[in-house]
Amino acid sequence: MPRFYPVLPDAAMIARLVPLGVRLVQLRFKGDACDINAQIAASLAICAQYGAQLVVNDYWQEALDQGADFIHLGQGDLGSADFVAIARAGARLGISTHDRVELDRALALSPAYIALGPIWATLLKQMPWRPQGPDKLTRWKTRIGEIPLVAIGGLTPARLPEVFAAGADVAAVVTDLVTASDPEAQTRLWINSVGARP
């Protein structure tokens, strides 16, 4: 998996940032649910044009209906997801985790990646969990082995060396992009920070 993983709120922002060299991007759409099919379709078209992989957050059924092949689910969404349908469609699955019980649950589903967060405090949304800290990345990576480990929450380019040294394979970035005064410039900084290698 590419090491830089922007998590973006809509297809419009995906259209701004993917052309800069983003290779993996998540659509985390929190707008009106009636717009989700159009958001997924537009995001898929952008990603296809620029050779990027789209991951759709939460809306697994709509993602499959639109032909998306990578889905991200939080723990609250696992109970309502049809994993047989997801597997039948050949879609990969990323799963958020915060504690050992959630990690065990996620590993039982053979995920394409495991996400751990928030590593540091994040200002974008209220989180019921305290910051996990980079040391927990090391414990998670020891447990999951070859499964890619995605760090999320409070990440900045300056924190990247610590994140990767702790065991993360991928840096998922939300706040540092969506609150930036110049998201394009910040995206270029991230791409340069992680290097060209996938």
mmCIF file with all atom_site columns, C-alpha atoms in Angstrom:
data_model
loop_
_atom_site.group_PDB
_atom_site.id
_atom_site.type_symbol
_atom_site.label_atom_id
_atom_site.label_alt_id
_atom_site.label_comp_id
_atom_site.label_asym_id
_atom_site.label_entity_id
_atom_site.label_seq_id
_atom_site.pdbx_PDB_ins_code
_atom_site.Cartn_x
_atom_site.Cartn_y
_atom_site.Cartn_z
_atom_site.occupancy
_atom_site.B_iso_or_equiv
_atom_site.pdbx_formal_charge
_atom_site.auth_seq_id
_atom_site.auth_comp_id
_atom_site.auth_asym_id
_atom_site.auth_atom_id
_atom_site.pdbx_PDB_model_num
ATOM 1   C CA . MET A 1 1   ? 0.000   0.000   0.000   1.00 0.00 ? 1   MET A CA 1
ATOM 2   C CA . PRO A 1 2   ? 1.141   3.569   -0.605  1.00 0.00 ? 2   PRO A CA 1
ATOM 3   C CA . ARG A 1 3   ? 2.423   5.184   2.585   1.00 0.00 ? 3   ARG A CA 1
ATOM 4   C CA . PHE A 1 4   ? 0.383   8.403   2.244   1.00 0.00 ? 4   PHE A CA 1
ATOM 5   C CA . TYR A 1 5   ? -3.373  7.916   2.631   1.00 0.00 ? 5   TYR A CA 1
ATOM 6   C CA . PRO A 1 6   ? -5.506  11.077  2.519   1.00 0.00 ? 6   PRO A CA 1
ATOM 7   C CA . VAL A 1 7   ? -8.985  10.780  4.022   1.00 0.00 ? 7   VAL A CA 1
ATOM 8   C CA . LEU A 1 8   ? -11.136 13.386  2.291   1.00 0.00 ? 8   LEU A CA 1
ATOM 9   C CA . PRO A 1 9   ? -14.701 14.614  2.753   1.00 0.00 ? 9   PRO A CA 1
ATOM 10  C CA . ASP A 1 10  ? -16.022 14.665  -0.805  1.00 0.00 ? 10  ASP A CA 1
ATOM 11  C CA . ALA A 1 11  ? -15.368 14.089  -4.482  1.00 0.00 ? 11  ALA A CA 1
ATOM 12  C CA . ALA A 1 12  ? -14.551 17.775  -5.021  1.00 0.00 ? 12  ALA A CA 1
ATOM 13  C CA . MET A 1 13  ? -11.553 17.589  -2.709  1.00 0.00 ? 13  MET A CA 1
ATOM 14  C CA . ILE A 1 14  ? -10.531 14.250  -4.184  1.00 0.00 ? 14  ILE A CA 1
ATOM 15  C CA . ALA A 1 15  ? -10.556 15.950  -7.593  1.00 0.00 ? 15  ALA A CA 1
ATOM 16  C CA . ARG A 1 16  ? -8.235  18.667  -6.250  1.00 0.00 ? 16  ARG A CA 1
ATOM 17  C CA . LEU A 1 17  ? -5.678  16.429  -4.568  1.00 0.00 ? 17  LEU A CA 1
ATOM 18  C CA . VAL A 1 18  ? -5.520  13.112  -6.423  1.00 0.00 ? 18  VAL A CA 1
ATOM 19  C CA . PRO A 1 19  ? -4.009  14.682  -9.584  1.00 0.00 ? 19  PRO A CA 1
ATOM 20  C CA . LEU A 1 20  ? -1.017  15.803  -7.499  1.00 0.00 ? 20  LEU A CA 1
ATOM 21  C CA . GLY A 1 21  ? 0.211   12.218  -7.196  1.00 0.00 ? 21  GLY A CA 1
ATOM 22  C CA . VAL A 1 22  ? -2.010  10.644  -4.542  1.00 0.00 ? 22  VAL A CA 1
ATOM 23  C CA . ARG A 1 23  ? -2.201  6.882   -5.077  1.00 0.00 ? 23  ARG A CA 1
ATOM 24  C CA . LEU A 1 24  ? -4.565  5.873   -2.243  1.00 0.00 ? 24  LEU A CA 1
ATOM 25  C CA . VAL A 1 25  ? -7.470  7.995   -1.013  1.00 0.00 ? 25  VAL A CA 1
ATOM 26  C CA . GLN A 1 26  ? -10.513 7.496   1.175   1.00 0.00 ? 26  GLN A CA 1
ATOM 27  C CA . LEU A 1 27  ? -13.884 9.094   0.555   1.00 0.00 ? 27  LEU A CA 1
ATOM 28  C CA . ARG A 1 28  ? -15.292 9.807   4.025   1.00 0.00 ? 28  ARG A CA 1
ATOM 29  C CA . PHE A 1 29  ? -18.517 11.541  3.055   1.00 0.00 ? 29  PHE A CA 1
ATOM 30  C CA . LYS A 1 30  ? -20.622 12.926  5.906   1.00 0.00 ? 30  LYS A CA 1
ATOM 31  C CA . GLY A 1 31  ? -23.106 14.909  3.844   1.00 0.00 ? 31  GLY A CA 1
ATOM 32  C CA . ASP A 1 32  ? -26.651 13.993  2.807   1.00 0.00 ? 32  ASP A CA 1
ATOM 33  C CA . ALA A 1 33  ? -26.864 10.231  2.296   1.00 0.00 ? 33  ALA A CA 1
ATOM 34  C CA . CYS A 1 34  ? -28.908 10.734  -0.870  1.00 0.00 ? 34  CYS A CA 1
ATOM 35  C CA . ASP A 1 35  ? -25.772 12.160  -2.490  1.00 0.00 ? 35  ASP A CA 1
ATOM 36  C CA . ILE A 1 36  ? -23.481 9.233   -1.712  1.00 0.00 ? 36  ILE A CA 1
ATOM 37  C CA . ASN A 1 37  ? -23.904 7.370   -5.008  1.00 0.00 ? 37  ASN A CA 1
ATOM 38  C CA . ALA A 1 38  ? -22.957 10.476  -6.989  1.00 0.00 ? 38  ALA A CA 1
ATOM 39  C CA . GLN A 1 39  ? -20.022 11.104  -4.644  1.00 0.00 ? 39  GLN A CA 1
ATOM 40  C CA . ILE A 1 40  ? -18.712 7.559   -5.081  1.00 0.00 ? 40  ILE A CA 1
ATOM 41  C CA . ALA A 1 41  ? -19.178 7.601   -8.857  1.00 0.00 ? 41  ALA A CA 1
ATOM 42  C CA . ALA A 1 42  ? -17.360 10.922  -9.231  1.00 0.00 ? 42  ALA A CA 1
ATOM 43  C CA . SER A 1 43  ? -14.540 9.801   -6.928  1.00 0.00 ? 43  SER A CA 1
ATOM 44  C CA . LEU A 1 44  ? -14.123 6.525   -8.824  1.00 0.00 ? 44  LEU A CA 1
ATOM 45  C CA . ALA A 1 45  ? -13.894 8.412   -12.121 1.00 0.00 ? 45  ALA A CA 1
ATOM 46  C CA . ILE A 1 46  ? -11.197 10.727  -10.776 1.00 0.00 ? 46  ILE A CA 1
ATOM 47  C CA . CYS A 1 47  ? -9.202  7.839   -9.323  1.00 0.00 ? 47  CYS A CA 1
ATOM 48  C CA . ALA A 1 48  ? -9.464  5.849   -12.553 1.00 0.00 ? 48  ALA A CA 1
ATOM 49  C CA . GLN A 1 49  ? -8.197  8.826   -14.536 1.00 0.00 ? 49  GLN A CA 1
ATOM 50  C CA . TYR A 1 50  ? -5.126  9.283   -12.337 1.00 0.00 ? 50  TYR A CA 1
ATOM 51  C CA . GLY A 1 51  ? -4.353  5.704   -11.371 1.00 0.00 ? 51  GLY A CA 1
ATOM 52  C CA . ALA A 1 52  ? -5.348  6.021   -7.714  1.00 0.00 ? 52  ALA A CA 1
ATOM 53  C CA . GLN A 1 53  ? -7.112  3.515   -5.467  1.00 0.00 ? 53  GLN A CA 1
ATOM 54  C CA . LEU A 1 54  ? -10.371 4.701   -3.917  1.00 0.00 ? 54  LEU A CA 1
ATOM 55  C CA . VAL A 1 55  ? -11.491 3.454   -0.501  1.00 0.00 ? 55  VAL A CA 1
ATOM 56  C CA . VAL A 1 56  ? -15.114 4.165   0.432   1.00 0.00 ? 56  VAL A CA 1
ATOM 57  C CA . ASN A 1 57  ? -15.854 4.752   4.111   1.00 0.00 ? 57  ASN A CA 1
ATOM 58  C CA . ASP A 1 58  ? -18.998 3.301   5.723   1.00 0.00 ? 58  ASP A CA 1
ATOM 59  C CA . TYR A 1 59  ? -21.259 3.010   2.670   1.00 0.00 ? 59  TYR A CA 1
ATOM 60  C CA . TRP A 1 60  ? -20.349 -0.550  1.740   1.00 0.00 ? 60  TRP A CA 1
ATOM 61  C CA . GLN A 1 61  ? -23.533 -1.391  -0.173  1.00 0.00 ? 61  GLN A CA 1
ATOM 62  C CA . GLU A 1 62  ? -23.418 1.786   -2.240  1.00 0.00 ? 62  GLU A CA 1
ATOM 63  C CA . ALA A 1 63  ? -19.712 1.214   -2.828  1.00 0.00 ? 63  ALA A CA 1
ATOM 64  C CA . LEU A 1 64  ? -20.378 -2.251  -4.227  1.00 0.00 ? 64  LEU A CA 1
ATOM 65  C CA . ASP A 1 65  ? -23.294 -0.955  -6.315  1.00 0.00 ? 65  ASP A CA 1
ATOM 66  C CA . GLN A 1 66  ? -20.980 1.634   -7.887  1.00 0.00 ? 66  GLN A CA 1
ATOM 67  C CA . GLY A 1 67  ? -18.214 -0.902  -8.552  1.00 0.00 ? 67  GLY A CA 1
ATOM 68  C CA . ALA A 1 68  ? -15.822 0.221   -5.820  1.00 0.00 ? 68  ALA A CA 1
ATOM 69  C CA . ASP A 1 69  ? -13.480 -2.540  -4.691  1.00 0.00 ? 69  ASP A CA 1
ATOM 70  C CA . PHE A 1 70  ? -12.097 -1.203  -1.403  1.00 0.00 ? 70  PHE A CA 1
ATOM 71  C CA . ILE A 1 71  ? -14.175 -0.366  1.679   1.00 0.00 ? 71  ILE A CA 1
ATOM 72  C CA . HIS A 1 72  ? -13.288 0.999   5.114   1.00 0.00 ? 72  HIS A CA 1
ATOM 73  C CA . LEU A 1 73  ? -15.471 0.223   8.115   1.00 0.00 ? 73  LEU A CA 1
ATOM 74  C CA . GLY A 1 74  ? -15.384 1.528   11.649  1.00 0.00 ? 74  GLY A CA 1
ATOM 75  C CA . GLN A 1 75  ? -16.289 -0.728  14.526  1.00 0.00 ? 75  GLN A CA 1
ATOM 76  C CA . GLY A 1 76  ? -19.804 0.686   14.652  1.00 0.00 ? 76  GLY A CA 1
ATOM 77  C CA . ASP A 1 77  ? -20.418 -0.384  11.065  1.00 0.00 ? 77  ASP A CA 1
ATOM 78  C CA . LEU A 1 78  ? -19.243 -3.980  11.369  1.00 0.00 ? 78  LEU A CA 1
ATOM 79  C CA . GLY A 1 79  ? -22.522 -5.232  12.804  1.00 0.00 ? 79  GLY A CA 1
ATOM 80  C CA . SER A 1 80  ? -24.576 -4.135  9.800   1.00 0.00 ? 80  SER A CA 1
ATOM 81  C CA . ALA A 1 81  ? -22.126 -5.067  7.029   1.00 0.00 ? 81  ALA A CA 1
ATOM 82  C CA . ASP A 1 82  ? -22.684 -8.099  4.820   1.00 0.00 ? 82  ASP A CA 1
ATOM 83  C CA . PHE A 1 83  ? -19.217 -9.625  4.678   1.00 0.00 ? 83  PHE A CA 1
ATOM 84  C CA . VAL A 1 84  ? -20.375 -12.420 2.379   1.00 0.00 ? 84  VAL A CA 1
ATOM 85  C CA . ALA A 1 85  ? -21.530 -9.837  -0.170  1.00 0.00 ? 85  ALA A CA 1
ATOM 86  C CA . ILE A 1 86  ? -18.315 -7.860  0.225   1.00 0.00 ? 86  ILE A CA 1
ATOM 87  C CA . ALA A 1 87  ? -16.206 -10.979 -0.301  1.00 0.00 ? 87  ALA A CA 1
ATOM 88  C CA . ARG A 1 88  ? -18.354 -12.121 -3.232  1.00 0.00 ? 88  ARG A CA 1
ATOM 89  C CA . ALA A 1 89  ? -17.732 -8.779  -4.916  1.00 0.00 ? 89  ALA A CA 1
ATOM 90  C CA . GLY A 1 90  ? -13.991 -9.233  -4.427  1.00 0.00 ? 90  GLY A CA 1
ATOM 91  C CA . ALA A 1 91  ? -13.746 -6.016  -2.420  1.00 0.00 ? 91  ALA A CA 1
ATOM 92  C CA . ARG A 1 92  ? -10.957 -5.450  0.069   1.00 0.00 ? 92  ARG A CA 1
ATOM 93  C CA . LEU A 1 93  ? -11.705 -4.259  3.568   1.00 0.00 ? 93  LEU A CA 1
ATOM 94  C CA . GLY A 1 94  ? -9.916  -1.892  5.949   1.00 0.00 ? 94  GLY A CA 1
ATOM 95  C CA . ILE A 1 95  ? -11.038 -1.786  9.585   1.00 0.00 ? 95  ILE A CA 1
ATOM 96  C CA . SER A 1 96  ? -10.572 0.753   12.375  1.00 0.00 ? 96  SER A CA 1
ATOM 97  C CA . THR A 1 97  ? -9.410  -0.480  15.791  1.00 0.00 ? 97  THR A CA 1
ATOM 98  C CA . HIS A 1 98  ? -8.775  1.091   19.167  1.00 0.00 ? 98  HIS A CA 1
ATOM 99  C CA . ASP A 1 99  ? -8.344  -1.764  21.651  1.00 0.00 ? 99  ASP A CA 1
ATOM 100 C CA . ARG A 1 100 ? -7.492  -5.461  21.753  1.00 0.00 ? 100 ARG A CA 1
ATOM 101 C CA . VAL A 1 101 ? -11.109 -6.641  21.570  1.00 0.00 ? 101 VAL A CA 1
ATOM 102 C CA . GLU A 1 102 ? -11.655 -4.598  18.410  1.00 0.00 ? 102 GLU A CA 1
ATOM 103 C CA . LEU A 1 103 ? -8.382  -5.834  16.984  1.00 0.00 ? 103 LEU A CA 1
ATOM 104 C CA . ASP A 1 104 ? -9.372  -9.466  17.532  1.00 0.00 ? 104 ASP A CA 1
ATOM 105 C CA . ARG A 1 105 ? -12.722 -8.798  15.871  1.00 0.00 ? 105 ARG A CA 1
ATOM 106 C CA . ALA A 1 106 ? -11.053 -7.132  12.908  1.00 0.00 ? 106 ALA A CA 1
ATOM 107 C CA . LEU A 1 107 ? -8.448  -9.854  12.415  1.00 0.00 ? 107 LEU A CA 1
ATOM 108 C CA . ALA A 1 108 ? -11.192 -12.479 12.235  1.00 0.00 ? 108 ALA A CA 1
ATOM 109 C CA . LEU A 1 109 ? -12.447 -10.742 9.072   1.00 0.00 ? 109 LEU A CA 1
ATOM 110 C CA . SER A 1 110 ? -9.145  -11.077 7.149   1.00 0.00 ? 110 SER A CA 1
ATOM 111 C CA . PRO A 1 111 ? -8.781  -7.348  6.483   1.00 0.00 ? 111 PRO A CA 1
ATOM 112 C CA . ALA A 1 112 ? -6.589  -5.783  3.815   1.00 0.00 ? 112 ALA A CA 1
ATOM 113 C CA . TYR A 1 113 ? -5.344  -3.397  6.483   1.00 0.00 ? 113 TYR A CA 1
ATOM 114 C CA . ILE A 1 114 ? -5.822  -2.537  10.149  1.00 0.00 ? 114 ILE A CA 1
ATOM 115 C CA . ALA A 1 115 ? -6.103  1.093   11.218  1.00 0.00 ? 115 ALA A CA 1
ATOM 116 C CA . LEU A 1 116 ? -5.159  2.277   14.709  1.00 0.00 ? 116 LEU A CA 1
ATOM 117 C CA . GLY A 1 117 ? -6.011  5.673   16.088  1.00 0.00 ? 117 GLY A CA 1
ATOM 118 C CA . PRO A 1 118 ? -6.072  8.313   17.178  1.00 0.00 ? 118 PRO A CA 1
ATOM 119 C CA . ILE A 1 119 ? -2.313  8.183   17.605  1.00 0.00 ? 119 ILE A CA 1
ATOM 120 C CA . TRP A 1 120 ? -2.315  11.797  18.784  1.00 0.00 ? 120 TRP A CA 1
ATOM 121 C CA . ALA A 1 121 ? -5.193  14.076  19.703  1.00 0.00 ? 121 ALA A CA 1
ATOM 122 C CA . THR A 1 122 ? -7.233  15.198  16.726  1.00 0.00 ? 122 THR A CA 1
ATOM 123 C CA . LEU A 1 123 ? -9.261  18.381  16.541  1.00 0.00 ? 123 LEU A CA 1
ATOM 124 C CA . LEU A 1 124 ? -11.493 17.430  13.630  1.00 0.00 ? 124 LEU A CA 1
ATOM 125 C CA . LYS A 1 125 ? -14.024 15.380  15.578  1.00 0.00 ? 125 LYS A CA 1
ATOM 126 C CA . GLN A 1 126 ? -14.801 14.287  19.110  1.00 0.00 ? 126 GLN A CA 1
ATOM 127 C CA . MET A 1 127 ? -13.182 10.942  19.880  1.00 0.00 ? 127 MET A CA 1
ATOM 128 C CA . PRO A 1 128 ? -14.228 8.659   22.750  1.00 0.00 ? 128 PRO A CA 1
ATOM 129 C CA . TRP A 1 129 ? -10.675 7.282   22.973  1.00 0.00 ? 129 TRP A CA 1
ATOM 130 C CA . ARG A 1 130 ? -7.611  8.906   24.433  1.00 0.00 ? 130 ARG A CA 1
ATOM 131 C CA . PRO A 1 131 ? -4.623  9.255   22.110  1.00 0.00 ? 131 PRO A CA 1
ATOM 132 C CA . GLN A 1 132 ? -3.109  5.825   21.582  1.00 0.00 ? 132 GLN A CA 1
ATOM 133 C CA . GLY A 1 133 ? 0.483   6.994   21.209  1.00 0.00 ? 133 GLY A CA 1
ATOM 134 C CA . PRO A 1 134 ? 3.114   5.593   18.841  1.00 0.00 ? 134 PRO A CA 1
ATOM 135 C CA . ASP A 1 135 ? 4.117   2.812   21.257  1.00 0.00 ? 135 ASP A CA 1
ATOM 136 C CA . LYS A 1 136 ? 0.782   1.134   20.615  1.00 0.00 ? 136 LYS A CA 1
ATOM 137 C CA . LEU A 1 137 ? 1.622   1.010   16.910  1.00 0.00 ? 137 LEU A CA 1
ATOM 138 C CA . THR A 1 138 ? 4.562   -1.209  17.809  1.00 0.00 ? 138 THR A CA 1
ATOM 139 C CA . ARG A 1 139 ? 2.343   -3.579  19.814  1.00 0.00 ? 139 ARG A CA 1
ATOM 140 C CA . TRP A 1 140 ? -0.256  -3.700  17.019  1.00 0.00 ? 140 TRP A CA 1
ATOM 141 C CA . LYS A 1 141 ? 2.357   -4.383  14.342  1.00 0.00 ? 141 LYS A CA 1
ATOM 142 C CA . THR A 1 142 ? 3.848   -7.218  16.381  1.00 0.00 ? 142 THR A CA 1
ATOM 143 C CA . ARG A 1 143 ? 0.384   -8.752  16.625  1.00 0.00 ? 143 ARG A CA 1
ATOM 144 C CA . ILE A 1 144 ? -0.767  -8.348  13.008  1.00 0.00 ? 144 ILE A CA 1
ATOM 145 C CA . GLY A 1 145 ? 2.478   -9.217  11.226  1.00 0.00 ? 145 GLY A CA 1
ATOM 146 C CA . GLU A 1 146 ? 2.340   -8.737  7.467   1.00 0.00 ? 146 GLU A CA 1
ATOM 147 C CA . ILE A 1 147 ? -1.068  -7.037  7.416   1.00 0.00 ? 147 ILE A CA 1
ATOM 148 C CA . PRO A 1 148 ? -0.515  -3.336  6.647   1.00 0.00 ? 148 PRO A CA 1
ATOM 149 C CA . LEU A 1 149 ? -0.917  -1.098  9.696   1.00 0.00 ? 149 LEU A CA 1
ATOM 150 C CA . VAL A 1 150 ? -2.447  2.335   9.113   1.00 0.00 ? 150 VAL A CA 1
ATOM 151 C CA . ALA A 1 151 ? -1.818  5.090   11.658  1.00 0.00 ? 151 ALA A CA 1
ATOM 152 C CA . ILE A 1 152 ? -4.418  7.844   11.910  1.00 0.00 ? 152 ILE A CA 1
ATOM 153 C CA . GLY A 1 153 ? -5.089  10.801  14.166  1.00 0.00 ? 153 GLY A CA 1
ATOM 154 C CA . GLY A 1 154 ? -3.025  13.936  14.650  1.00 0.00 ? 154 GLY A CA 1
ATOM 155 C CA . LEU A 1 155 ? -0.428  13.017  12.035  1.00 0.00 ? 155 LEU A CA 1
ATOM 156 C CA . THR A 1 156 ? 1.835   15.687  10.578  1.00 0.00 ? 156 THR A CA 1
ATOM 157 C CA . PRO A 1 157 ? 4.841   15.431  8.271   1.00 0.00 ? 157 PRO A CA 1
ATOM 158 C CA . ALA A 1 158 ? 7.113   16.147  11.253  1.00 0.00 ? 158 ALA A CA 1
ATOM 159 C CA . ARG A 1 159 ? 5.708   13.120  13.088  1.00 0.00 ? 159 ARG A CA 1
ATOM 160 C CA . LEU A 1 160 ? 6.185   10.721  10.180  1.00 0.00 ? 160 LEU A CA 1
ATOM 161 C CA . PRO A 1 161 ? 9.610   9.351   11.201  1.00 0.00 ? 161 PRO A CA 1
ATOM 162 C CA . GLU A 1 162 ? 8.261   8.411   14.631  1.00 0.00 ? 162 GLU A CA 1
ATOM 163 C CA . VAL A 1 163 ? 5.137   6.829   13.147  1.00 0.00 ? 163 VAL A CA 1
ATOM 164 C CA . PHE A 1 164 ? 7.036   4.662   10.699  1.00 0.00 ? 164 PHE A CA 1
ATOM 165 C CA . ALA A 1 165 ? 9.750   3.775   13.218  1.00 0.00 ? 165 ALA A CA 1
ATOM 166 C CA . ALA A 1 166 ? 7.016   2.578   15.576  1.00 0.00 ? 166 ALA A CA 1
ATOM 167 C CA . GLY A 1 167 ? 5.735   0.103   13.001  1.00 0.00 ? 167 GLY A CA 1
ATOM 168 C CA . ALA A 1 168 ? 3.106   1.858   10.911  1.00 0.00 ? 168 ALA A CA 1
ATOM 169 C CA . ASP A 1 169 ? 3.158   1.055   7.211   1.00 0.00 ? 169 ASP A CA 1
ATOM 170 C CA . VAL A 1 170 ? 0.782   3.816   6.123   1.00 0.00 ? 170 VAL A CA 1
ATOM 171 C CA . ALA A 1 171 ? -0.019  7.337   7.363   1.00 0.00 ? 171 ALA A CA 1
ATOM 172 C CA . ALA A 1 172 ? -3.695  8.276   7.050   1.00 0.00 ? 172 ALA A CA 1
ATOM 173 C CA . VAL A 1 173 ? -4.137  12.040  7.023   1.00 0.00 ? 173 VAL A CA 1
ATOM 174 C CA . VAL A 1 174 ? -7.327  13.974  7.682   1.00 0.00 ? 174 VAL A CA 1
ATOM 175 C CA . THR A 1 175 ? -7.036  17.212  9.683   1.00 0.00 ? 175 THR A CA 1
ATOM 176 C CA . ASP A 1 176 ? -3.655  18.267  8.326   1.00 0.00 ? 176 ASP A CA 1
ATOM 177 C CA . LEU A 1 177 ? -5.162  18.376  4.833   1.00 0.00 ? 177 LEU A CA 1
ATOM 178 C CA . VAL A 1 178 ? -8.764  19.475  5.252   1.00 0.00 ? 178 VAL A CA 1
ATOM 179 C CA . THR A 1 179 ? -7.884  22.394  7.551   1.00 0.00 ? 179 THR A CA 1
ATOM 180 C CA . ALA A 1 180 ? -4.843  23.522  5.561   1.00 0.00 ? 180 ALA A CA 1
ATOM 181 C CA . SER A 1 181 ? -4.995  26.988  4.011   1.00 0.00 ? 181 SER A CA 1
ATOM 182 C CA . ASP A 1 182 ? -3.453  25.425  0.885   1.00 0.00 ? 182 ASP A CA 1
ATOM 183 C CA . PRO A 1 183 ? -4.393  21.720  0.721   1.00 0.00 ? 183 PRO A CA 1
ATOM 184 C CA . GLU A 1 184 ? -2.555  21.275  -2.576  1.00 0.00 ? 184 GLU A CA 1
ATOM 185 C CA . ALA A 1 185 ? 0.725   22.521  -1.129  1.00 0.00 ? 185 ALA A CA 1
ATOM 186 C CA . GLN A 1 186 ? 0.227   20.399  1.980   1.00 0.00 ? 186 GLN A CA 1
ATOM 187 C CA . THR A 1 187 ? -0.448  17.337  -0.162  1.00 0.00 ? 187 THR A CA 1
ATOM 188 C CA . ARG A 1 188 ? 2.781   17.910  -2.084  1.00 0.00 ? 188 ARG A CA 1
ATOM 189 C CA . LEU A 1 189 ? 4.616   18.199  1.240   1.00 0.00 ? 189 LEU A CA 1
ATOM 190 C CA . TRP A 1 190 ? 3.196   14.862  2.374   1.00 0.00 ? 190 TRP A CA 1
ATOM 191 C CA . ILE A 1 191 ? 4.066   13.150  -0.897  1.00 0.00 ? 191 ILE A CA 1
ATOM 192 C CA . ASN A 1 192 ? 7.632   14.436  -0.657  1.00 0.00 ? 192 ASN A CA 1
ATOM 193 C CA . SER A 1 193 ? 7.800   13.467  3.025   1.00 0.00 ? 193 SER A CA 1
ATOM 194 C CA . VAL A 1 194 ? 6.902   9.811   2.493   1.00 0.00 ? 194 VAL A CA 1
ATOM 195 C CA . GLY A 1 195 ? 9.065   9.547   -0.627  1.00 0.00 ? 195 GLY A CA 1
ATOM 196 C CA . ALA A 1 196 ? 8.241   8.100   -3.994  1.00 0.00 ? 196 ALA A CA 1
ATOM 197 C CA . ARG A 1 197 ? 8.272   4.460   -2.915  1.00 0.00 ? 197 ARG A CA 1
ATOM 198 C CA . PRO A 1 198 ? 4.903   2.747   -2.307  1.00 0.00 ? 198 PRO A CA 1
#
